[in-house]
CSV table of C-alpha atoms in Angstrom, one decimal:
chain,number,residue,atom,x,y,z
A,1,MET,CA,-126.0,32.1,6.5
A,2,LYS,CA,-124.5,33.3,9.8
A,3,TRP,CA,-125.1,29.8,11.3
A,4,ILE,CA,-123.1,28.2,8.4
A,5,MET,CA,-120.2,30.5,9.0
A,6,VAL,CA,-120.2,29.7,12.7
A,7,VAL,CA,-120.2,26.0,12.1
A,8,ALA,CA,-117.4,26.3,9.5
A,9,GLY,CA,-115.3,28.4,12.0
A,10,ILE,CA,-115.8,25.7,14.7
A,11,ILE,CA,-114.8,22.9,12.4
A,12,PHE,CA,-111.7,24.9,11.3
A,13,LEU,CA,-110.7,25.6,14.8
A,14,SER,CA,-111.2,22.0,15.9
A,15,ALA,CA,-109.1,20.8,13.0
A,16,CYS,CA,-106.3,23.1,14.0
A,17,ALA,CA,-106.5,21.9,17.6
A,18,ASN,CA,-106.4,18.3,16.5
A,19,GLU,CA,-103.4,19.0,14.3
A,20,SER,CA,-101.5,20.7,17.1
A,21,SER,CA,-102.3,18.0,19.7
A,22,LYS,CA,-100.7,15.4,17.4
A,23,ASN,CA,-97.4,17.2,17.6
A,24,GLU,CA,-97.4,17.9,21.3
A,25,GLY,CA,-93.9,17.4,22.7
A,26,ALA,CA,-92.5,17.2,19.2
A,27,THR,CA,-89.9,19.6,17.8
A,28,PRO,CA,-91.7,22.3,15.8
A,29,ARG,CA,-91.2,22.2,12.1
A,30,PRO,CA,-89.1,25.0,10.7
A,31,GLU,CA,-92.1,26.6,8.9
A,32,ASN,CA,-94.0,26.7,12.2
A,33,SER,CA,-91.2,28.3,14.3
A,34,ALA,CA,-90.4,31.9,14.5
A,35,PRO,CA,-87.5,32.7,12.1
A,36,LEU,CA,-86.9,36.1,13.8
A,37,ALA,CA,-85.6,34.3,16.9
A,38,TYR,CA,-82.6,33.1,14.8
A,39,ALA,CA,-82.0,36.5,13.2
A,40,ALA,CA,-81.4,38.1,16.6
A,41,LYS,CA,-77.9,36.5,16.8
A,42,PRO,CA,-76.0,35.9,13.6
A,43,VAL,CA,-74.7,32.3,13.3
A,44,SER,CA,-70.9,32.4,13.0
A,45,ASN,CA,-70.1,29.0,14.6
A,46,LEU,CA,-66.9,28.0,12.9
A,47,PHE,CA,-65.7,25.9,15.8
A,48,ALA,CA,-68.3,23.2,15.6
A,49,PRO,CA,-67.5,22.1,12.0
A,50,TRP,CA,-63.7,22.4,12.7
A,51,LEU,CA,-64.2,20.2,15.8
A,52,VAL,CA,-66.2,17.6,13.9
A,53,LEU,CA,-63.4,17.2,11.3
A,54,ARG,CA,-60.8,16.9,14.0
A,55,ASP,CA,-62.8,14.3,15.9
A,56,ARG,CA,-63.2,12.3,12.7
A,57,ASP,CA,-59.4,12.5,12.0
A,58,VAL,CA,-58.6,11.3,15.5
A,59,ALA,CA,-61.2,8.4,15.2
A,60,ASP,CA,-59.9,7.5,11.8
A,61,ALA,CA,-56.3,7.6,13.0
A,62,ARG,CA,-57.1,5.2,15.8
A,63,SER,CA,-58.9,2.8,13.5
A,64,PHE,CA,-56.1,3.0,11.0
A,65,ASP,CA,-53.5,2.2,13.7
A,66,ALA,CA,-55.6,-0.9,14.8
A,67,ALA,CA,-55.9,-2.1,11.2
A,68,ILE,CA,-52.2,-1.7,10.5
A,69,HIS,CA,-51.2,-3.5,13.8
A,70,LYS,CA,-53.3,-6.5,12.7
A,71,GLU,CA,-51.1,-6.8,9.6
A,72,GLY,CA,-48.0,-6.9,11.9
A,73,VAL,CA,-46.7,-3.5,10.7
A,74,PRO,CA,-45.4,-0.9,13.2
A,75,VAL,CA,-47.5,2.2,13.3
A,76,ALA,CA,-48.0,5.2,15.6
A,77,SER,CA,-50.3,8.2,15.3
A,78,GLU,CA,-49.4,11.5,17.0
A,79,ILE,CA,-52.5,12.6,18.8
A,80,SER,CA,-52.1,15.7,21.1
A,81,ARG,CA,-54.5,17.2,23.6
A,82,VAL,CA,-54.6,21.0,23.1
A,83,ALA,CA,-56.7,23.8,24.5
A,84,GLN,CA,-58.7,25.7,21.9
A,85,LYS,CA,-61.1,28.5,22.2
A,86,ASN,CA,-64.6,28.2,20.7
A,87,ASP,CA,-66.6,31.0,19.0
A,88,GLU,CA,-67.7,32.2,22.4
A,89,GLY,CA,-64.1,32.4,23.7
A,90,ARG,CA,-64.4,29.5,26.1
A,91,SER,CA,-61.4,27.2,26.2
A,92,LEU,CA,-62.0,23.5,25.5
A,93,VAL,CA,-59.5,20.7,25.5
A,94,VAL,CA,-59.6,18.7,22.3
A,95,ASP,CA,-57.7,15.8,20.7
A,96,ILE,CA,-55.8,16.7,17.5
A,97,TRP,CA,-54.4,14.3,15.0
A,98,LYS,CA,-51.0,15.7,14.0
A,99,GLY,CA,-49.7,12.8,11.8
A,100,THR,CA,-49.0,9.1,11.6
A,101,ASN,CA,-45.7,7.2,11.1
A,102,MET,CA,-45.9,3.7,9.6
A,103,GLY,CA,-42.9,1.4,9.3
A,104,VAL,CA,-42.2,-0.4,6.1
A,105,PRO,CA,-40.2,-3.4,7.5
A,106,PRO,CA,-37.5,-4.4,5.0
A,107,PRO,CA,-38.1,-8.2,5.4
A,108,MET,CA,-41.8,-7.8,4.6
A,109,LEU,CA,-40.9,-5.5,1.7
A,110,LYS,CA,-38.4,-8.0,0.3
A,111,LYS,CA,-41.0,-10.8,0.4
A,112,ARG,CA,-43.7,-8.6,-1.1
A,113,SER,CA,-45.8,-9.4,2.0
A,114,PRO,CA,-49.6,-9.2,1.4
A,115,GLY,CA,-49.9,-7.8,4.9
A,116,LEU,CA,-47.5,-5.0,4.1
A,117,GLN,CA,-49.2,-4.4,0.7
A,118,HIS,CA,-52.6,-4.1,2.5
A,119,ALA,CA,-51.1,-1.7,5.1
A,120,VAL,CA,-49.6,0.6,2.5
A,121,THR,CA,-52.8,0.5,0.5
A,122,LEU,CA,-54.7,1.5,3.6
A,123,ALA,CA,-52.2,4.3,4.2
A,124,GLY,CA,-53.0,5.7,0.8
A,125,GLU,CA,-56.8,5.4,1.5
A,126,PHE,CA,-56.4,7.0,4.9
A,127,ALA,CA,-54.5,10.0,3.6
A,128,ALA,CA,-56.9,10.5,0.7
A,129,SER,CA,-59.9,10.5,3.1
A,130,ARG,CA,-58.8,13.4,5.3
A,131,GLY,CA,-61.0,16.6,5.7
A,132,ALA,CA,-58.2,18.7,4.1
A,133,GLN,CA,-55.3,18.0,1.9
A,134,ALA,CA,-52.8,15.4,3.3
A,135,ARG,CA,-49.2,14.7,2.6
A,136,ILE,CA,-47.5,11.3,2.5
A,137,ALA,CA,-43.7,11.5,2.9
A,138,VAL,CA,-42.3,8.2,1.7
A,139,PHE,CA,-38.8,7.1,2.9
A,140,VAL,CA,-37.9,4.0,0.9
A,141,SER,CA,-35.0,3.0,-1.4
A,142,GLU,CA,-35.1,3.8,-5.1
A,143,ALA,CA,-35.3,0.1,-5.8
A,144,ASP,CA,-38.5,-0.2,-3.7
A,145,LYS,CA,-40.1,3.0,-4.9
A,146,PRO,CA,-42.1,1.6,-7.9
A,147,LEU,CA,-43.7,-1.1,-5.8
A,148,VAL,CA,-44.6,1.2,-2.9
A,149,ARG,CA,-45.9,3.8,-5.3
A,150,LYS,CA,-48.2,1.1,-6.9
A,151,TRP,CA,-49.6,0.1,-3.5
A,152,LEU,CA,-50.1,3.7,-2.4
A,153,GLU,CA,-51.8,4.7,-5.6
A,154,SER,CA,-54.2,1.8,-5.2
A,155,GLY,CA,-55.2,3.1,-1.8
A,156,LEU,CA,-55.3,6.8,-3.0
A,157,ALA,CA,-57.9,5.8,-5.6
A,158,LYS,CA,-60.2,4.4,-2.9
A,159,GLY,CA,-60.0,7.6,-0.8
A,160,ARG,CA,-63.3,9.4,-0.1
A,161,GLY,CA,-61.8,12.9,0.4
A,162,GLN,CA,-62.2,15.8,-1.9
A,163,TYR,CA,-58.6,17.0,-1.9
A,164,PRO,CA,-55.6,15.5,-3.8
A,165,THR,CA,-53.0,13.9,-1.6
A,166,GLU,CA,-49.5,15.2,-1.9
A,167,LEU,CA,-46.8,12.5,-2.3
A,168,GLN,CA,-43.2,13.3,-1.3
A,169,TRP,CA,-40.5,10.8,-2.1
A,170,LYS,CA,-37.5,11.1,0.2
A,171,GLY,CA,-34.2,9.5,-0.1
A,172,LEU,CA,-33.2,6.8,2.3
A,173,LYS,CA,-29.7,6.9,3.9
A,174,LYS,CA,-27.8,3.7,4.4
A,175,GLY,CA,-28.8,2.1,7.6
A,176,ASP,CA,-32.2,4.0,7.9
A,177,LEU,CA,-35.4,2.0,8.1
A,178,PRO,CA,-38.0,2.7,5.5
A,179,PHE,CA,-41.3,4.3,6.7
A,180,LEU,CA,-44.2,6.5,5.7
A,181,ARG,CA,-45.3,9.7,7.3
A,182,ILE,CA,-49.0,10.8,6.8
A,183,GLU,CA,-49.8,14.3,8.0
A,184,PRO,CA,-51.9,17.4,7.1
A,185,ALA,CA,-50.3,19.2,4.2
A,186,ASP,CA,-51.1,22.5,5.9
A,187,PRO,CA,-49.5,22.6,9.4
A,188,LEU,CA,-52.3,25.0,10.6
A,189,TYR,CA,-55.0,22.5,9.6
A,190,ALA,CA,-54.8,20.7,12.9
A,191,PHE,CA,-54.9,23.8,14.9
A,192,GLY,CA,-57.1,25.9,12.6
A,193,PRO,CA,-57.9,29.6,13.1
A,194,PHE,CA,-58.6,29.1,16.8
A,195,SER,CA,-55.0,28.6,17.9
A,196,ASN,CA,-54.2,30.2,21.2
């Protein structure tokens, strides 16, 4: 009986050794690692998710600008470099998207240009895909408002964000050029709780 127990123990230990040699150099699975190592320091890293959203906003704004330029529509995104402190108090320089201005050229609007329609639709989709609620301030004449609203709403419906987009319709003074302004609805969104 003793001999059977010894053989069973040897087989068990060799099986364990073979299993561990397969994973040599691999990252240990969570169930095999020591959970107490993580309990020593509470995880309060709010900076990393904030930074991921800001990086996505900047990348999306640059892609949006490139797509709108292809349609022949003037566009400019405001991207600033600012110093922010992370959770450990270290200062980092990060790019922040503050907003985007897109022209609505009157000749293109008058002709109901497909390029302008596509650009305005993309503006709605871009705004509706932000990591927080966005606002679109629309500066067009009352006569053009229904058409621009239709184009914008088409884009808003395609957005992949989880927040509703705020639309603000602004009057246009004589001689002013029509344009759209897309920006975070909350001015602190861009700078977050880490502002210096």
